[in-house]
Coordinates of C-alpha atoms and ligand atoms in Angstrom, one line a residue:
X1 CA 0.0 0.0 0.0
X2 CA 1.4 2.9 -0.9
X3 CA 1.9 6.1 1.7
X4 CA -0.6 8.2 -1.1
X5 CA -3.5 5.8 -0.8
X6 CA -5.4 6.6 2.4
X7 CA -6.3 3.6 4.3
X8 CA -10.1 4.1 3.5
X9 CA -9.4 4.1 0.0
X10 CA -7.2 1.1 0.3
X11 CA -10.3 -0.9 2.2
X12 CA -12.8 -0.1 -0.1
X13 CA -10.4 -1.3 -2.9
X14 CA -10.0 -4.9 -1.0
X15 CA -13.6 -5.3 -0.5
X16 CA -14.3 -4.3 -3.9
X17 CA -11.8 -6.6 -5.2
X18 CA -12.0 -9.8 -2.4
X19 CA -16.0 -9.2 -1.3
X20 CA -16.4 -8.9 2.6
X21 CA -17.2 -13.0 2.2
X22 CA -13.6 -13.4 1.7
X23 CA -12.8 -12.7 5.2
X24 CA -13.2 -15.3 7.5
X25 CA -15.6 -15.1 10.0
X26 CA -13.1 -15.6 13.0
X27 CA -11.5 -12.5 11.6
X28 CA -14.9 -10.6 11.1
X29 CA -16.1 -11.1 14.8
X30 CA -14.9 -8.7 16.7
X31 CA -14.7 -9.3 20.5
X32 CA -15.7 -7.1 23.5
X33 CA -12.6 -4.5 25.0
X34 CA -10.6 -6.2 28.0
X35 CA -13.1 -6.2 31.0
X36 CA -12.2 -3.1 33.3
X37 CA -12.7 -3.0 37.0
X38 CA -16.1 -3.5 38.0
X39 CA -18.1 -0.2 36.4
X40 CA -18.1 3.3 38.8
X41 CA -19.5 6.3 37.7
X42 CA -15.9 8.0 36.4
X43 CA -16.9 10.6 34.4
X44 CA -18.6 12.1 38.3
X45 CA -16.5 14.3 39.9
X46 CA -16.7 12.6 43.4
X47 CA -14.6 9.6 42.8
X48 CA -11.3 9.3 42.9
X49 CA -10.3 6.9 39.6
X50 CA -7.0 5.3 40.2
X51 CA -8.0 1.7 37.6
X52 CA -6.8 2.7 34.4
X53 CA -3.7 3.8 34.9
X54 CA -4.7 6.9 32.6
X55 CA -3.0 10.2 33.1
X56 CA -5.1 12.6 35.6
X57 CA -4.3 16.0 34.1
X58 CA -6.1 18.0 31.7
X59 CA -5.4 18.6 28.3
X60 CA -2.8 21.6 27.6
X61 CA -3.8 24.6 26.4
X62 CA -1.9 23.5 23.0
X63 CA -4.0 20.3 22.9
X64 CA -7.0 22.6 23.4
X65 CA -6.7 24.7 20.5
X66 CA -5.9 21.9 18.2
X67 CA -9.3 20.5 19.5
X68 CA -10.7 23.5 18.3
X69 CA -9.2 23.3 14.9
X70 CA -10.3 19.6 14.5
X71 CA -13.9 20.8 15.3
X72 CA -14.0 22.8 12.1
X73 CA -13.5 19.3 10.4
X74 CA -15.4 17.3 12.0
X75 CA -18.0 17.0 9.4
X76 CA -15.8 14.9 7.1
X77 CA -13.8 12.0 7.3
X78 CA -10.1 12.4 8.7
X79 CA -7.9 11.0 5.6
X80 CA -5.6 14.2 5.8
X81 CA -5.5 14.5 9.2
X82 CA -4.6 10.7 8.8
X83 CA -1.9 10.6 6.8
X84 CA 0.0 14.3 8.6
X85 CA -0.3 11.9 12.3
X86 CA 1.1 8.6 10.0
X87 CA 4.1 11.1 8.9
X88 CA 4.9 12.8 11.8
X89 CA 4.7 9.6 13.7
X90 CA 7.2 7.8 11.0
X91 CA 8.8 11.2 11.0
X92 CA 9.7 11.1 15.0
X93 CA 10.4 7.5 14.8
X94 CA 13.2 7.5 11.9
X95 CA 10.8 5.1 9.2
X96 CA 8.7 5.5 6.3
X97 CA 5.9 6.2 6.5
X98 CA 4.4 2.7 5.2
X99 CA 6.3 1.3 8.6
X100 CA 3.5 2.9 10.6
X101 CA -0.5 1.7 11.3
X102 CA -2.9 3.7 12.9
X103 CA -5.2 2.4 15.5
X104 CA -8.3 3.0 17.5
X105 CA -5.7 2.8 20.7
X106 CA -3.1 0.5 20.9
X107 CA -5.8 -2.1 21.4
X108 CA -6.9 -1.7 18.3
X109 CA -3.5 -2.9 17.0
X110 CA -3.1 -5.7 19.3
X111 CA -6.3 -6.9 18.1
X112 CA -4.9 -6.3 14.4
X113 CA -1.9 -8.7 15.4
X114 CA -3.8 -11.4 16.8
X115 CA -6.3 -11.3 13.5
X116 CA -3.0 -11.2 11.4
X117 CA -0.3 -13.2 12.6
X118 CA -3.0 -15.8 14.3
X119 CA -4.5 -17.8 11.8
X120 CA -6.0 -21.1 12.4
X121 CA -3.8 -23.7 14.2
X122 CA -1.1 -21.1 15.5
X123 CA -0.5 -20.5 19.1
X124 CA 0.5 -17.4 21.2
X125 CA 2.9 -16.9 24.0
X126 CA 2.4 -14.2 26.8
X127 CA 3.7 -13.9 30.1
X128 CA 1.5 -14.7 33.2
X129 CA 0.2 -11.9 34.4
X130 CA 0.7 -9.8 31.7
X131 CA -2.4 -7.2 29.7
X132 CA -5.0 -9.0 28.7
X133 CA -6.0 -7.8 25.4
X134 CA -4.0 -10.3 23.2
X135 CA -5.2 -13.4 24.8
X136 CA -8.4 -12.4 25.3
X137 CA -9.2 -11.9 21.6
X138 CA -7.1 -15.3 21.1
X139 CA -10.1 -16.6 22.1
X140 CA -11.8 -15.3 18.9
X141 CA -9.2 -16.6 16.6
X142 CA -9.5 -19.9 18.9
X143 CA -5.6 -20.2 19.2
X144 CA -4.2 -21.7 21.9
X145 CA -2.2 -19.2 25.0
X146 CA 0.6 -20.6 26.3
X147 CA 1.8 -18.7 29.1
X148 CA 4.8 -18.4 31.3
X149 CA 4.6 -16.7 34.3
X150 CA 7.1 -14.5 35.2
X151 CA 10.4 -14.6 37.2
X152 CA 10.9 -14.5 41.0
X153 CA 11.0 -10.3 40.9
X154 CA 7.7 -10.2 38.7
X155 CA 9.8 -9.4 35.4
X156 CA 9.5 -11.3 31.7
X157 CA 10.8 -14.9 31.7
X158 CA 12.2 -14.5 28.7
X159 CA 14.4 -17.7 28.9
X160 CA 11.4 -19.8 29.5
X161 CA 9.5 -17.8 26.8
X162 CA 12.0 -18.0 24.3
X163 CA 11.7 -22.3 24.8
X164 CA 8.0 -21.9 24.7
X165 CA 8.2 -21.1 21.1
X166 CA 8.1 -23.8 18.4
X167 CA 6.7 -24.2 14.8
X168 CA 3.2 -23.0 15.5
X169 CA 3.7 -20.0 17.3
X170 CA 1.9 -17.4 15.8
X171 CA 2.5 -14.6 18.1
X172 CA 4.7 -13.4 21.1
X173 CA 3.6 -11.2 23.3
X174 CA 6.1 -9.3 25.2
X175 CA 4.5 -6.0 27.2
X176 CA 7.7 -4.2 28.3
X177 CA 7.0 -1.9 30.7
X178 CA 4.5 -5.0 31.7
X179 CA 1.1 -4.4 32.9
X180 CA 0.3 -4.8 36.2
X181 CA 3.7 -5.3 37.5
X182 CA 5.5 -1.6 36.0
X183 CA 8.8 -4.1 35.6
X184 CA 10.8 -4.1 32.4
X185 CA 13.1 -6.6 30.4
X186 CA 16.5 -4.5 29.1
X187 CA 17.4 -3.5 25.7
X188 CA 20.2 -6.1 25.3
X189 CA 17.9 -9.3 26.9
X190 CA 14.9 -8.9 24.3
X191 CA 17.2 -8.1 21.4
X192 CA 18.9 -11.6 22.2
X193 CA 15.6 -13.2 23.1
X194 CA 14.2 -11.7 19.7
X195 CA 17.2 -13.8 18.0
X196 CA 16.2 -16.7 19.5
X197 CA 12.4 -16.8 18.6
X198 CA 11.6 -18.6 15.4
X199 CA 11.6 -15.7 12.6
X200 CA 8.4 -17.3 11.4
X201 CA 6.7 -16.0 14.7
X202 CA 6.3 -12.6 15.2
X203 CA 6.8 -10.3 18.5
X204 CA 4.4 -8.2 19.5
X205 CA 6.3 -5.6 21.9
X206 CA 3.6 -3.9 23.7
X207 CA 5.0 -0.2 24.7
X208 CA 1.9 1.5 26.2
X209 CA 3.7 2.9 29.6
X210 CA 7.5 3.4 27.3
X211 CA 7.4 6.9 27.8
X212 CA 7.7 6.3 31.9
X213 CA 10.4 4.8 31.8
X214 CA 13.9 5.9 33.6
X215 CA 15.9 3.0 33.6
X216 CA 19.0 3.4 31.3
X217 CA 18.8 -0.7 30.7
X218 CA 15.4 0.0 28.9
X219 CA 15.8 0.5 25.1
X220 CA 12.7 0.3 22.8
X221 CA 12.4 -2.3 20.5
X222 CA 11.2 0.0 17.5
X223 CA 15.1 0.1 16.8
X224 CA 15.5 -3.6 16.3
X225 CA 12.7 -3.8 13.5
X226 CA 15.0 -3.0 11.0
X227 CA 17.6 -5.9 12.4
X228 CA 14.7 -7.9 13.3
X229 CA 11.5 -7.6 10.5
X230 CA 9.1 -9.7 12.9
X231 CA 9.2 -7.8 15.5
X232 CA 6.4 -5.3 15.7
X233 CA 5.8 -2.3 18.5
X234 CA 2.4 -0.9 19.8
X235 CA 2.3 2.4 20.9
X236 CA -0.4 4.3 22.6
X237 CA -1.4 8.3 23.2
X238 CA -3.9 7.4 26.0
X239 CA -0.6 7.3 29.3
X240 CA 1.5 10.1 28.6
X241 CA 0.4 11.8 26.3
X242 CA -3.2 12.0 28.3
X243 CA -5.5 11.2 25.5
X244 CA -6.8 7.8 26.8
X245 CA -10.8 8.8 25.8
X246 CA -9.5 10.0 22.3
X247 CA -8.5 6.4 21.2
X248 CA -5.1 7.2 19.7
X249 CA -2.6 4.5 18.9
X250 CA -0.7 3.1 16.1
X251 CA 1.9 0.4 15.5
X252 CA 5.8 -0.2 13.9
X253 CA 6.3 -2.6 11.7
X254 CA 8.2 -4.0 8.6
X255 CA 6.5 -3.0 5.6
X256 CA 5.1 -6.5 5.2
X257 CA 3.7 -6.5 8.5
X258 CA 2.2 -3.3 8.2
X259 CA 0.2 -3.9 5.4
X260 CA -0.7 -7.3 6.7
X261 CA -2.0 -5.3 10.2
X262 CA -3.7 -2.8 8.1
X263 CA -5.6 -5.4 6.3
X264 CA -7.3 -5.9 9.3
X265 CA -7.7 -2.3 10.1
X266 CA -11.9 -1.3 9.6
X267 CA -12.0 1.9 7.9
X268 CA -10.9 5.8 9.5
X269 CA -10.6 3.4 12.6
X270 CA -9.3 6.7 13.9
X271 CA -11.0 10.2 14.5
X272 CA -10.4 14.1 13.8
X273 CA -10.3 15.3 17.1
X274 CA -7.8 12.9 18.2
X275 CA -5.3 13.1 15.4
X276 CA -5.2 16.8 15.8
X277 CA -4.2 16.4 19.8
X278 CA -1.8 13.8 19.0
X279 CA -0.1 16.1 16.2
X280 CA -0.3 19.0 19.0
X281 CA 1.7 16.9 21.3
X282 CA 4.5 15.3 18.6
X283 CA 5.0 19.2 17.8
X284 CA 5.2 19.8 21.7
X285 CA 8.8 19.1 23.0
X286 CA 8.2 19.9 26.8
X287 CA 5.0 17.4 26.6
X288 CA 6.3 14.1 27.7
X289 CA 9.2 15.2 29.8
X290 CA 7.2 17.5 32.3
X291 CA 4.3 14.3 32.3
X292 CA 7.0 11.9 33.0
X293 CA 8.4 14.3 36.0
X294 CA 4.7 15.3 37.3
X295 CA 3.9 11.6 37.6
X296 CA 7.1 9.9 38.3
X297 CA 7.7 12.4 41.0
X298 CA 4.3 11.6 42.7
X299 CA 5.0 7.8 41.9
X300 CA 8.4 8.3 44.2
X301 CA 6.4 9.5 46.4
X302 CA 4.2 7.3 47.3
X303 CA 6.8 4.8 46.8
X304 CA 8.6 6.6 49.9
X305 CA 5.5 6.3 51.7
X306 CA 5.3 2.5 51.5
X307 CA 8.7 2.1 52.4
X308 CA 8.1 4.1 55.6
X309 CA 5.3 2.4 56.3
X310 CA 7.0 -1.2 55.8
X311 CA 4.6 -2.6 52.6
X312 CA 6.0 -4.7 49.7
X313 CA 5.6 -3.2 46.6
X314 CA 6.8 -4.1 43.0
X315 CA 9.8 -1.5 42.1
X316 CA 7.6 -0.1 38.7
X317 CA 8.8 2.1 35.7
X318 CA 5.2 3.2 34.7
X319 CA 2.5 5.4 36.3
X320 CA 1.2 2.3 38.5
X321 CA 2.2 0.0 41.5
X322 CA 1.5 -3.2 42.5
X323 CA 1.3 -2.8 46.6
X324 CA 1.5 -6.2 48.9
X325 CA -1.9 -5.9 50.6
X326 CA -0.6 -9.1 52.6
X327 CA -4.2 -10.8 52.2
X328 CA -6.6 -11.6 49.3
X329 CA -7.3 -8.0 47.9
X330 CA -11.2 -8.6 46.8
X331 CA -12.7 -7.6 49.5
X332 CA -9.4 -4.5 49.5
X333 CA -11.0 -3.2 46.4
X334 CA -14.7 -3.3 47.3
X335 CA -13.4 -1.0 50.5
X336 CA -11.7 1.5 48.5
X337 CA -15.0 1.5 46.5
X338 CA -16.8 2.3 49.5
X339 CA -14.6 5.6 50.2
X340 CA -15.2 6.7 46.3
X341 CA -11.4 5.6 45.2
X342 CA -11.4 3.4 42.0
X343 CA -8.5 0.8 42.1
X344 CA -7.3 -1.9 39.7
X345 CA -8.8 -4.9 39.4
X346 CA -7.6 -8.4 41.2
X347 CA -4.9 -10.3 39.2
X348 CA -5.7 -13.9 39.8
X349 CA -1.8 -15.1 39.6
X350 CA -1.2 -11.9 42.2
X351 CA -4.0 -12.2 44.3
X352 CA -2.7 -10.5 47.5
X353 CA -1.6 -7.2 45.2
X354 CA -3.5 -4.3 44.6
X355 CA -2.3 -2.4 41.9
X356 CA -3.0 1.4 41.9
X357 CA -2.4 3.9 39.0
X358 CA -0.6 7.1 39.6
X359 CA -2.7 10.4 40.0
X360 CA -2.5 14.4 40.9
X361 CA -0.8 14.8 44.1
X362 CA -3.9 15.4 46.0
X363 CA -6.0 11.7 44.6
X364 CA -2.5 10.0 45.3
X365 CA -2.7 11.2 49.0
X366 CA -6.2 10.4 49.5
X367 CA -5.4 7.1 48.0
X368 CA -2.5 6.3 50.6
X369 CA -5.3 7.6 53.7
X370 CA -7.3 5.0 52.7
X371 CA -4.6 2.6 52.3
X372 CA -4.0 2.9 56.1
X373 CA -7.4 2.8 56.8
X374 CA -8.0 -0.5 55.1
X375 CA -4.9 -2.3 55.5
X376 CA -3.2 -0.7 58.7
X377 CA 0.7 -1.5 58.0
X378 CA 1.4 -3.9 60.9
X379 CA -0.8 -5.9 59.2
X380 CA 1.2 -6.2 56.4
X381 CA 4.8 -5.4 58.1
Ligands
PLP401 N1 -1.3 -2.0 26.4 C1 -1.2 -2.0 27.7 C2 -0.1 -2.6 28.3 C3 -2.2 -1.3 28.5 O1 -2.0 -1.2 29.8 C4 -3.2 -0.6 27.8 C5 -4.3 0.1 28.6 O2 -4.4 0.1 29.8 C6 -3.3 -0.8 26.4 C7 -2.4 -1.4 25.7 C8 -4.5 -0.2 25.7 O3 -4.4 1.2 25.6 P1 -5.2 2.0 24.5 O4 -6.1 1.1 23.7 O5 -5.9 3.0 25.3 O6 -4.1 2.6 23.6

């Protein structure tokens, strides 16, 4: 697909030319988003939302007006707009622009991978726990998970992954920061685990929480594509870059896997109003640095706080933690839900964590008040 044929265009030239009966139906049926924590009313002012690990700050005043501007276009479809977020995307990352696929969040392009690179009879490897999405629409393409759990200190077993591949492997899924324990794998351990896949599976290198990441072991695996063609990233506007209700996301691939993820792309799966934001904030240098200090600062924080206190906590490199609640944290949840404070949801492999998402100073303080309220530290000491 070339970069001049807008992805719209390009779909209505496959179903014109294949028929929509060419797909198969395991592809066409679309599964439900990843279940999220039991549903509170977050849009009221009230609660205190700490589940998502989205960003808690506003838009900027920059994101603002660039809302405004995508307002006057709202009335038609977003091809333009499209194509300026595919280049300046490919632009900040160093590729072509047919290296980069635009998604309806980062889900989006998971879901893309699984209905690409899973067809019948292939499996997929994932870490246990690890983000749902992947294996969960796995389901729909009916391919078997196998999954590893992770090492002693809650990080990618890439070892045991990397032995857990054979010829049917479909897919890999590798979320690095991982999701719910904020660990990482370094740069050099997944570009040697990547040579030891089989090249006929592709890695799916899930980088939602990249941009929170301090660690000078940590190195992005969009810079291996090029050494490694089946390794493919996701990226997502909805952490840092605070867009999480605009559904902005977008994927790195070779050019083969592109087009084979864009094949399963519906049509202007994106919208106006986000494109324009995300553009706002490439353009914006000062963006993701003062984000990362705002909520890395208040993540030390609290981090301090549990160390004074005496809890076990998972050392993390995103905007959440996963806190040792020393007991089965169900009925932990349901009395933070009580008190109008949104957590994460239980992890069934970590059931005596609670993971909690970073937020402004003030919801991370009420957060830690309620945490002594509900699970005293003695009782966990
Ligand atoms: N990947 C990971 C690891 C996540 O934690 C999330 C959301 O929480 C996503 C992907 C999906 O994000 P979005 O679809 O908003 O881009």
């Amino acid at each position: 697909m070339s970069s001049e044929i807008s992805r719209r265009k390009f779909a209505g030239f496959v179903g014109a030319t294949l028929g929509a009966s060419a797909f198969p139906s395991w592809l066409r049926a679309v599964p439900r988003a990843v279940p999220r924590t039991a549903a509170a009313p977050a849009a009221s002012t009230d609660w205190i939302r700490l589940s998502s690990n989205e960003n808690p700050y506003p838009l900027s005043a920059r994101a603002l007006e660039a809302l405004n501007r995508a307002s006057r276009a709202a009335s038609r479809y977003p091809d333009e707009v499209e194509d300026e977020a595919r280049a300046a995307i490919a632009k900040s990352h160093g590729v072509p622009v047919e290296q980069v696929v635009l998604g309806c969040g980062s889900s989006d392009i998971l879901h893309m991978a699984d209905a690409a690179f899973l067809p019948p009879g292939k499996t997929v490897v994932a870490a246990e726990p690890t983000f749902e999405a992947v294996l969960l629409h796995a389901r729909v393409t009916n391919s078997e998970a196998v999954k590893v759990p992770l090492t002693s200190d809650h990080r990618h077993d890439l070892d045991r992954m990397a032995a857990a591949c054979d010829a049917r492997t479909g897919l890999v899924y590798v979320c690095n920061p991982n999701n719910p324990t904020g660990t990482i794998v370094g740069g050099d351990e997944l570009e040697a685990f990547f040579g030891r896949v089989p090249s006929s599976a592709v890695v799916l290198v899930d980088e939602a929480y990249h941009h929170f990441v301090e660690n000078p072991r940590y190195r992005t695996a969009a810079g291996m594509i090029e050494r490694f063609p089946n390794v493919v990233v996701a990226r997502t506007f909805s952490k840092i870059y605070g867009m999480a209700g605009m559904r902005l996301g977008y994927g790195l691939a070779s050019r083969a896997n592109a087009e084979a993820l864009s094949r399963q792309a519906s049509w202007n799966n994106t919208n106006t109003a986000g494109l324009h934001i995300a553009l706002a904030g490439l353009a914006d240098p000062g963006l993701v640095p003062a984000q990362r200090r705002l909520l890395n600062d208040t993540r030390r924080w609290l981090c301090g706080e549990l160390d004074r206190d005496g809890r076990g906590y998972i050392p993390s490199e995103t905007n959440f933690v996963m806190i040792d609640v020393g007991r089965d944290v169900s009925p932990v949840i349901l009395a933070f839900r009580e008190k109008k404070i949104q957590v994460g949801r239980k992890f069934p492999s970590l059931s005596n964590w609670l993971r909690v998402s970073i937020g402004t100073r003030e919801e991370t303080t009420a957060f830690l008040a309620a945490l002594r309220d509900i699970v005293p530290a003695r009782a966990v000491a």
